[in-house]
CSV table of C-alpha atoms in Angstrom, one decimal:
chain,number,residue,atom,x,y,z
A,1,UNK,CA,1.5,-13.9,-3.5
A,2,UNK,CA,-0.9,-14.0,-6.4
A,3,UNK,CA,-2.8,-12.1,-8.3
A,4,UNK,CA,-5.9,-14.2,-8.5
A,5,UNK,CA,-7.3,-12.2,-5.9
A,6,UNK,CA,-8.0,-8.1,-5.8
A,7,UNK,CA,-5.9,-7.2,-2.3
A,8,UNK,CA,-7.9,-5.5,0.6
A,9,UNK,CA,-6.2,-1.7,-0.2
A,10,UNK,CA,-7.8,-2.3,-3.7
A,11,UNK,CA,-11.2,-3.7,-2.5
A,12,UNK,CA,-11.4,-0.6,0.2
A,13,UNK,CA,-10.6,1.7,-2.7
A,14,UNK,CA,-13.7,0.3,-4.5
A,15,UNK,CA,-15.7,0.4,-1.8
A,16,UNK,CA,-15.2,4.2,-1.3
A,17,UNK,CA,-15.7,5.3,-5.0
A,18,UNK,CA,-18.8,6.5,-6.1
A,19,UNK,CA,-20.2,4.9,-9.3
A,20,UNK,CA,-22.0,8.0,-10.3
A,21,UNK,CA,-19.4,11.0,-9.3
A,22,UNK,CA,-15.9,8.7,-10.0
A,23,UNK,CA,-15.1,10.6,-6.9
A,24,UNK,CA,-14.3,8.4,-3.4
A,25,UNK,CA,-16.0,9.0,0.0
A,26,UNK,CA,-13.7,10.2,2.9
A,27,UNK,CA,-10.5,10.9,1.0
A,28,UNK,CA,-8.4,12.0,3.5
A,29,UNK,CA,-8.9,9.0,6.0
A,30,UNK,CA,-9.0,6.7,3.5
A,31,UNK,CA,-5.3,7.8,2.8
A,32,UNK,CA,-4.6,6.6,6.2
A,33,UNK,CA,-6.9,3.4,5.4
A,34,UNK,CA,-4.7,2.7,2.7
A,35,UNK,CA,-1.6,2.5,4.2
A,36,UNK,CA,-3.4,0.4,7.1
A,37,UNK,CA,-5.0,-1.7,4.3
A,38,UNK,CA,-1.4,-2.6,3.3
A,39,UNK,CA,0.0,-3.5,6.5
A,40,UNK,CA,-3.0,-6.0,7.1
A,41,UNK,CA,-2.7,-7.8,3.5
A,42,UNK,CA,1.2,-8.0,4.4
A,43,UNK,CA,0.2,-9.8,7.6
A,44,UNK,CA,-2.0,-12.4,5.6
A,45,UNK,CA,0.7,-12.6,3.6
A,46,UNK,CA,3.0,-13.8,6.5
A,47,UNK,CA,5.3,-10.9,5.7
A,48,UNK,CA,4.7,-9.0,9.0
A,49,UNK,CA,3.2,-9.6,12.1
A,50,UNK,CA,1.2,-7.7,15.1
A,51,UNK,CA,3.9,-7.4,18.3
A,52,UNK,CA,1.9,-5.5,21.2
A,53,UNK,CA,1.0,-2.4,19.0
A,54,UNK,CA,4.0,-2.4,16.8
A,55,UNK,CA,4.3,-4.2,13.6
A,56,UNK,CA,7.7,-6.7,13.2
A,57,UNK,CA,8.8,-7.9,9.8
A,58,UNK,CA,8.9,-11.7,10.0
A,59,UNK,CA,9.9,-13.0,6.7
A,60,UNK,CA,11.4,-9.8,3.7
A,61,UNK,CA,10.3,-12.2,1.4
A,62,UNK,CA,8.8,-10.1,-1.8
A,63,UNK,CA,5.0,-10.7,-2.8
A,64,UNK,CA,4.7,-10.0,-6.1
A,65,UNK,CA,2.7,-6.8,-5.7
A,66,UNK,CA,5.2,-3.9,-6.3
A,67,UNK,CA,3.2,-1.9,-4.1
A,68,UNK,CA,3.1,-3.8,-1.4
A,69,UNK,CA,6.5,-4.9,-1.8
A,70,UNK,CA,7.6,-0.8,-1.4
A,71,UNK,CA,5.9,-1.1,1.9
A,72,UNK,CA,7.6,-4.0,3.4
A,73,UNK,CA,11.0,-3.2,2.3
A,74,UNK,CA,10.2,0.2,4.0
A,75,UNK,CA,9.0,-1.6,7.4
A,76,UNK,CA,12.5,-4.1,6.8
A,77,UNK,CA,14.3,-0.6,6.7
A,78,UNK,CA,13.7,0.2,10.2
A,79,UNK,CA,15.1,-2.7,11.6
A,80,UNK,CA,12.8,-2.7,14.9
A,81,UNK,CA,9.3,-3.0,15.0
A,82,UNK,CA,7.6,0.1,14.4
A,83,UNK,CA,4.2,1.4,16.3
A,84,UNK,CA,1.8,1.1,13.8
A,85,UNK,CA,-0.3,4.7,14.3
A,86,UNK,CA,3.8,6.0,13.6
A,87,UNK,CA,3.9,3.9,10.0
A,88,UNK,CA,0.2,5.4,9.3
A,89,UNK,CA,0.9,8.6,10.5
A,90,UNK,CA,3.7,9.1,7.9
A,91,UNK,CA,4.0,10.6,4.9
A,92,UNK,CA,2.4,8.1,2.6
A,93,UNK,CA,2.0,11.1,-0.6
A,94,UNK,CA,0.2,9.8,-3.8
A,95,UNK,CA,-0.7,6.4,-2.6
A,96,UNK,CA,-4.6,6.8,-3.2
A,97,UNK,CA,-3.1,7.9,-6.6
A,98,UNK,CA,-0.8,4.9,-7.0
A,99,UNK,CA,-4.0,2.6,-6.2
A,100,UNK,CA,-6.8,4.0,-8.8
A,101,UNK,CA,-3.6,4.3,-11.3
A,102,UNK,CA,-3.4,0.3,-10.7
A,103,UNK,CA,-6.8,-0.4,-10.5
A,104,UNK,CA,-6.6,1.6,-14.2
A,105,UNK,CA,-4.5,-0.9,-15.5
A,106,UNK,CA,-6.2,-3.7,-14.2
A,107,UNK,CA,-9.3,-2.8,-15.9
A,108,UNK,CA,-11.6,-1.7,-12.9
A,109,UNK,CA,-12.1,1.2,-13.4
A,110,UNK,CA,-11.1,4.1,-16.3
A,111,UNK,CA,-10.5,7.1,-16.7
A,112,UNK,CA,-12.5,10.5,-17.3
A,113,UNK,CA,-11.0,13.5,-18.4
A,114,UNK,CA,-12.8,17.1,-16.8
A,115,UNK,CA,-11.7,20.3,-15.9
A,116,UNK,CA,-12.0,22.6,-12.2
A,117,UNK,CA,-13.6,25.6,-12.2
A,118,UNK,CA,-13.5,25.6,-15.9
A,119,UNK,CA,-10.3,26.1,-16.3
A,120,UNK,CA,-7.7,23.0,-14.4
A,121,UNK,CA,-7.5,19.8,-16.3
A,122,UNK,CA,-9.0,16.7,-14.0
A,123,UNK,CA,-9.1,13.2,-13.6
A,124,UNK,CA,-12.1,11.4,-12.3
A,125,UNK,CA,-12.4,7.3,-12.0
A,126,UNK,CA,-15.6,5.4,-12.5
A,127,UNK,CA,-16.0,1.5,-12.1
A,128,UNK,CA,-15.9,-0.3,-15.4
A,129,UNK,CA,-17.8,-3.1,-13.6
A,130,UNK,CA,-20.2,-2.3,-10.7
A,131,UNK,CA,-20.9,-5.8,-10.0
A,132,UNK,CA,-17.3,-6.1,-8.2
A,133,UNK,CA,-17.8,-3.6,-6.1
A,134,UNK,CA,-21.2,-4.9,-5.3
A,135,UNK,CA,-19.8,-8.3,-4.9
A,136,UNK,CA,-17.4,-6.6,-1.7
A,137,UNK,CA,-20.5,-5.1,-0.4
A,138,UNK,CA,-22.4,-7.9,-0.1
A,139,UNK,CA,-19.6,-10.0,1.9
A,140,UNK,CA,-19.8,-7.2,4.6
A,141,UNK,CA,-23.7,-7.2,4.3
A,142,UNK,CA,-23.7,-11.0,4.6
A,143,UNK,CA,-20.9,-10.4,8.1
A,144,UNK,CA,-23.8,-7.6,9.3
A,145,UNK,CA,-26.7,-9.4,8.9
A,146,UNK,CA,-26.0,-12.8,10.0
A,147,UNK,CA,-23.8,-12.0,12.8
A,148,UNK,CA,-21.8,-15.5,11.5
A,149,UNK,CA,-18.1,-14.2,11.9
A,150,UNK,CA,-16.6,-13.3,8.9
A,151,UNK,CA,-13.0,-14.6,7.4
A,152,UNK,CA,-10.1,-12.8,8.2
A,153,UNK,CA,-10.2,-10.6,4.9
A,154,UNK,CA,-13.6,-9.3,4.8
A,155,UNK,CA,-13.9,-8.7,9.0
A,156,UNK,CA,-10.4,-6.7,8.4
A,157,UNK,CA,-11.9,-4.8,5.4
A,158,UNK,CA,-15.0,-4.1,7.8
A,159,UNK,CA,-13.2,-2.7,10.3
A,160,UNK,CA,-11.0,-0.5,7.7
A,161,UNK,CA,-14.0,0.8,6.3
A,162,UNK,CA,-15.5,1.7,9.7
A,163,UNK,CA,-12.3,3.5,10.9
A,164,UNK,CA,-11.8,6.0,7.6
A,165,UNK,CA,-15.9,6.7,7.8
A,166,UNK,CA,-17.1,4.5,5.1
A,167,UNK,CA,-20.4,3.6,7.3
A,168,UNK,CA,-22.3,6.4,6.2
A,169,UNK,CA,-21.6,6.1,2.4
A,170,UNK,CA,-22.3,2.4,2.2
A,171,UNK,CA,-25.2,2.7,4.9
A,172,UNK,CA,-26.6,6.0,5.0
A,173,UNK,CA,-29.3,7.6,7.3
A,174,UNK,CA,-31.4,6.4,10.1
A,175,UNK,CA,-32.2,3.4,8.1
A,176,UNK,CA,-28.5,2.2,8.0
A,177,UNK,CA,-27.8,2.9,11.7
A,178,UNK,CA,-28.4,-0.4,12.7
A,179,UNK,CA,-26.2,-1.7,10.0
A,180,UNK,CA,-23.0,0.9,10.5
A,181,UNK,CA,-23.1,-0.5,14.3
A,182,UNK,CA,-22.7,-4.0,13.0
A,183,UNK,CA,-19.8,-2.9,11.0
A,184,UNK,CA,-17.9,-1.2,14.2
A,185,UNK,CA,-18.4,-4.5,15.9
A,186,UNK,CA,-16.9,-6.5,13.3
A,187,UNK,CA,-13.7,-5.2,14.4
A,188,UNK,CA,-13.2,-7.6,16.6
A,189,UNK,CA,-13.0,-10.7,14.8
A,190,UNK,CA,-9.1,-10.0,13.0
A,191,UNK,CA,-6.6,-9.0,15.5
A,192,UNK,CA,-4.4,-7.5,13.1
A,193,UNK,CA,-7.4,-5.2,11.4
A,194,UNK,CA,-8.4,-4.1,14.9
A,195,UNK,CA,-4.7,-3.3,15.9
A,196,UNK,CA,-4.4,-1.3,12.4
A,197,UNK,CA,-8.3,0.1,12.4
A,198,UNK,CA,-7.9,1.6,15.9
A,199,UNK,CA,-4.3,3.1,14.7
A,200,UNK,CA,-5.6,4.6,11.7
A,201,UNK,CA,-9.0,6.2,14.1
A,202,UNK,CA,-6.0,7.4,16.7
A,203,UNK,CA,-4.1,9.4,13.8
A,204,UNK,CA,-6.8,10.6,13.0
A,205,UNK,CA,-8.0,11.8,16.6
A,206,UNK,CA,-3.9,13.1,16.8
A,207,UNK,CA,-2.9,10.7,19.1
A,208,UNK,CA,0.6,10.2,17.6
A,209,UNK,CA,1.3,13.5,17.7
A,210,UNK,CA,0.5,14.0,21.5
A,211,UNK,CA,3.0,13.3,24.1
A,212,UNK,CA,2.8,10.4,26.8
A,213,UNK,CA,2.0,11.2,29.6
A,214,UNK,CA,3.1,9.6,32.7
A,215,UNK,CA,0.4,8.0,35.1
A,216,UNK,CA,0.1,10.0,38.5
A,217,UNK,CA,1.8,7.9,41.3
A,218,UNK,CA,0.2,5.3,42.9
A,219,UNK,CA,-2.3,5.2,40.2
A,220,UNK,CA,-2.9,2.8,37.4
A,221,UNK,CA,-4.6,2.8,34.1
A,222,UNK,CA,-8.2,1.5,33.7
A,223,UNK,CA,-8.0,-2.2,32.6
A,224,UNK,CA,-8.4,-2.8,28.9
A,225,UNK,CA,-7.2,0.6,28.2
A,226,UNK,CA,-4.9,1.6,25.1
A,227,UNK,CA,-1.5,3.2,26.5
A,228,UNK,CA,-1.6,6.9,25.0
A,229,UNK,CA,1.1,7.3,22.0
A,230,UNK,CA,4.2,8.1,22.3
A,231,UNK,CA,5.6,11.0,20.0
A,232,UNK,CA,6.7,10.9,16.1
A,233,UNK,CA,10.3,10.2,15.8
A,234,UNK,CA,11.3,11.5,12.3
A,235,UNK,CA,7.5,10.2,11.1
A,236,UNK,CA,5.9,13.2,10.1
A,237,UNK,CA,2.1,13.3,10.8
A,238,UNK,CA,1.0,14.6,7.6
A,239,UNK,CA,-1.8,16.1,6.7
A,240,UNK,CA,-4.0,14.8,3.5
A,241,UNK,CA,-5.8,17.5,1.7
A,242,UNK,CA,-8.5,17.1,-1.1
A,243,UNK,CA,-11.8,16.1,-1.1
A,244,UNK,CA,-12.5,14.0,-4.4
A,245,UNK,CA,-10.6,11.9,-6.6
A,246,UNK,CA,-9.6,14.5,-9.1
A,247,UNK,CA,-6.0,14.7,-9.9
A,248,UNK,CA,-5.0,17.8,-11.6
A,249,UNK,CA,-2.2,17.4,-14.4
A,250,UNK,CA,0.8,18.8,-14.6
């Protein structure tokens, strides 16, 4: 996989910093998005593939991306195909971290130095170029107001953003209503972004921490519905504190 192209984990990053704070929108569901975010650029990488509402490795093959590559050989690990609300659910510790360190490198954004409360040292990021992150805004504006469907990148990027909350920091108030009800419906045109988008909107709504529970008999579910999820095994649904991009050092 090249690197001729920014990767949609990077370009929902972006899309959730704010160029005048350095400081991201909905932190702790964009953890989750992230780790979704990977899972969907490993499919159009043909690394993995959507099997009912697990995820099944279909060619180990590294891509280049060190990152990425963590996350597959983790996904090869298991052996089976894992429920993908269980892989998001899991510990995924310092990955928004590992993203804005990378994006640091690549030259997207930088740096600034601050301190807490006076006192704790801090870390925010700011773009270095605005007009990328403009650029990613305008594909999903382009999805949302032509109602053309979008390619399989930017329609799973749209429905990423809509399941960690990004509507209402890219379209805010009444005004952008209209526009952050476009963006839910784009969710429909990548089957692998809806599959992830919806698993990253049930962790957060602790569904793969409940318990399934059985149908009463002689009854069946309502067509179309999701099954409820079945419990963690040894994938810890952790919690993700913080709410900015400020990493204290050490």
């Amino acid at each position: 996989m090249g690197r001729s192209r920014r990767t949609i984990p990077e370009e929902l990053l972006l899309l959730a910093l704010d160029p005048t704070t350095g400081t991201t929108a909905q932190p702790q569901s964009l953890d989750l998005g992230l780790a979704g975010a990977q899972l969907v650029e490993l499919a159009l990488a043909g690394r993995i593939a959507p099997d009912g509402d697990r995820i099944a490795v279909v060619s180990p093959r590294p891509t280049g991306d060190p990152t990425l590559d963590c996350a597959l050989e983790l996904l090869r690990r298991r052996g089976a195909p894992v429920r993908a609300v269980h892989w998001i659910g899991g510990p995924r510790l310092g990955l928004r971290q590992t993203y804005l360190s990378h994006l640091e490198r690549c030259g997207m954004v930088h740096a600034v130095a601050g301190q807490m409360c006076g006192v704790l040292p801090t870390t925010r990021y700011q773009a270095t170029d605005t007009d990328i992150s403009r650029e990613i805004k305008a594909r999903l504006d382009s999805a949302i107001r032509t109602g053309v469907p979008p390619d399989p990148r930017t329609a799973a990027l749209a429905a990423l953003a809509h399941a960690v909350g990004l509507g209402k920091h890219l379209y805010p108030g009444n005004e952008g209503r209209s526009s952050r009800s476009r963006l839910r419906d784009l969710i429909r045109h990548d089957p692998m972004g809806g599959l992830v988008a919806h698993a990253v909107m049930d962790v957060q709504n602790g569904a793969a921490a409940q318990p399934r529970r059985p149908a009463p008999a002689g009854r069946q579910a309502a067509p179309g519905a999701r099954p409820a999820a079945e419990p963690a095994r040894g994938v810890p649904v952790q919690p993700h504190h913080g709410s900015m991009v400020r990493v204290v050092a050490h």
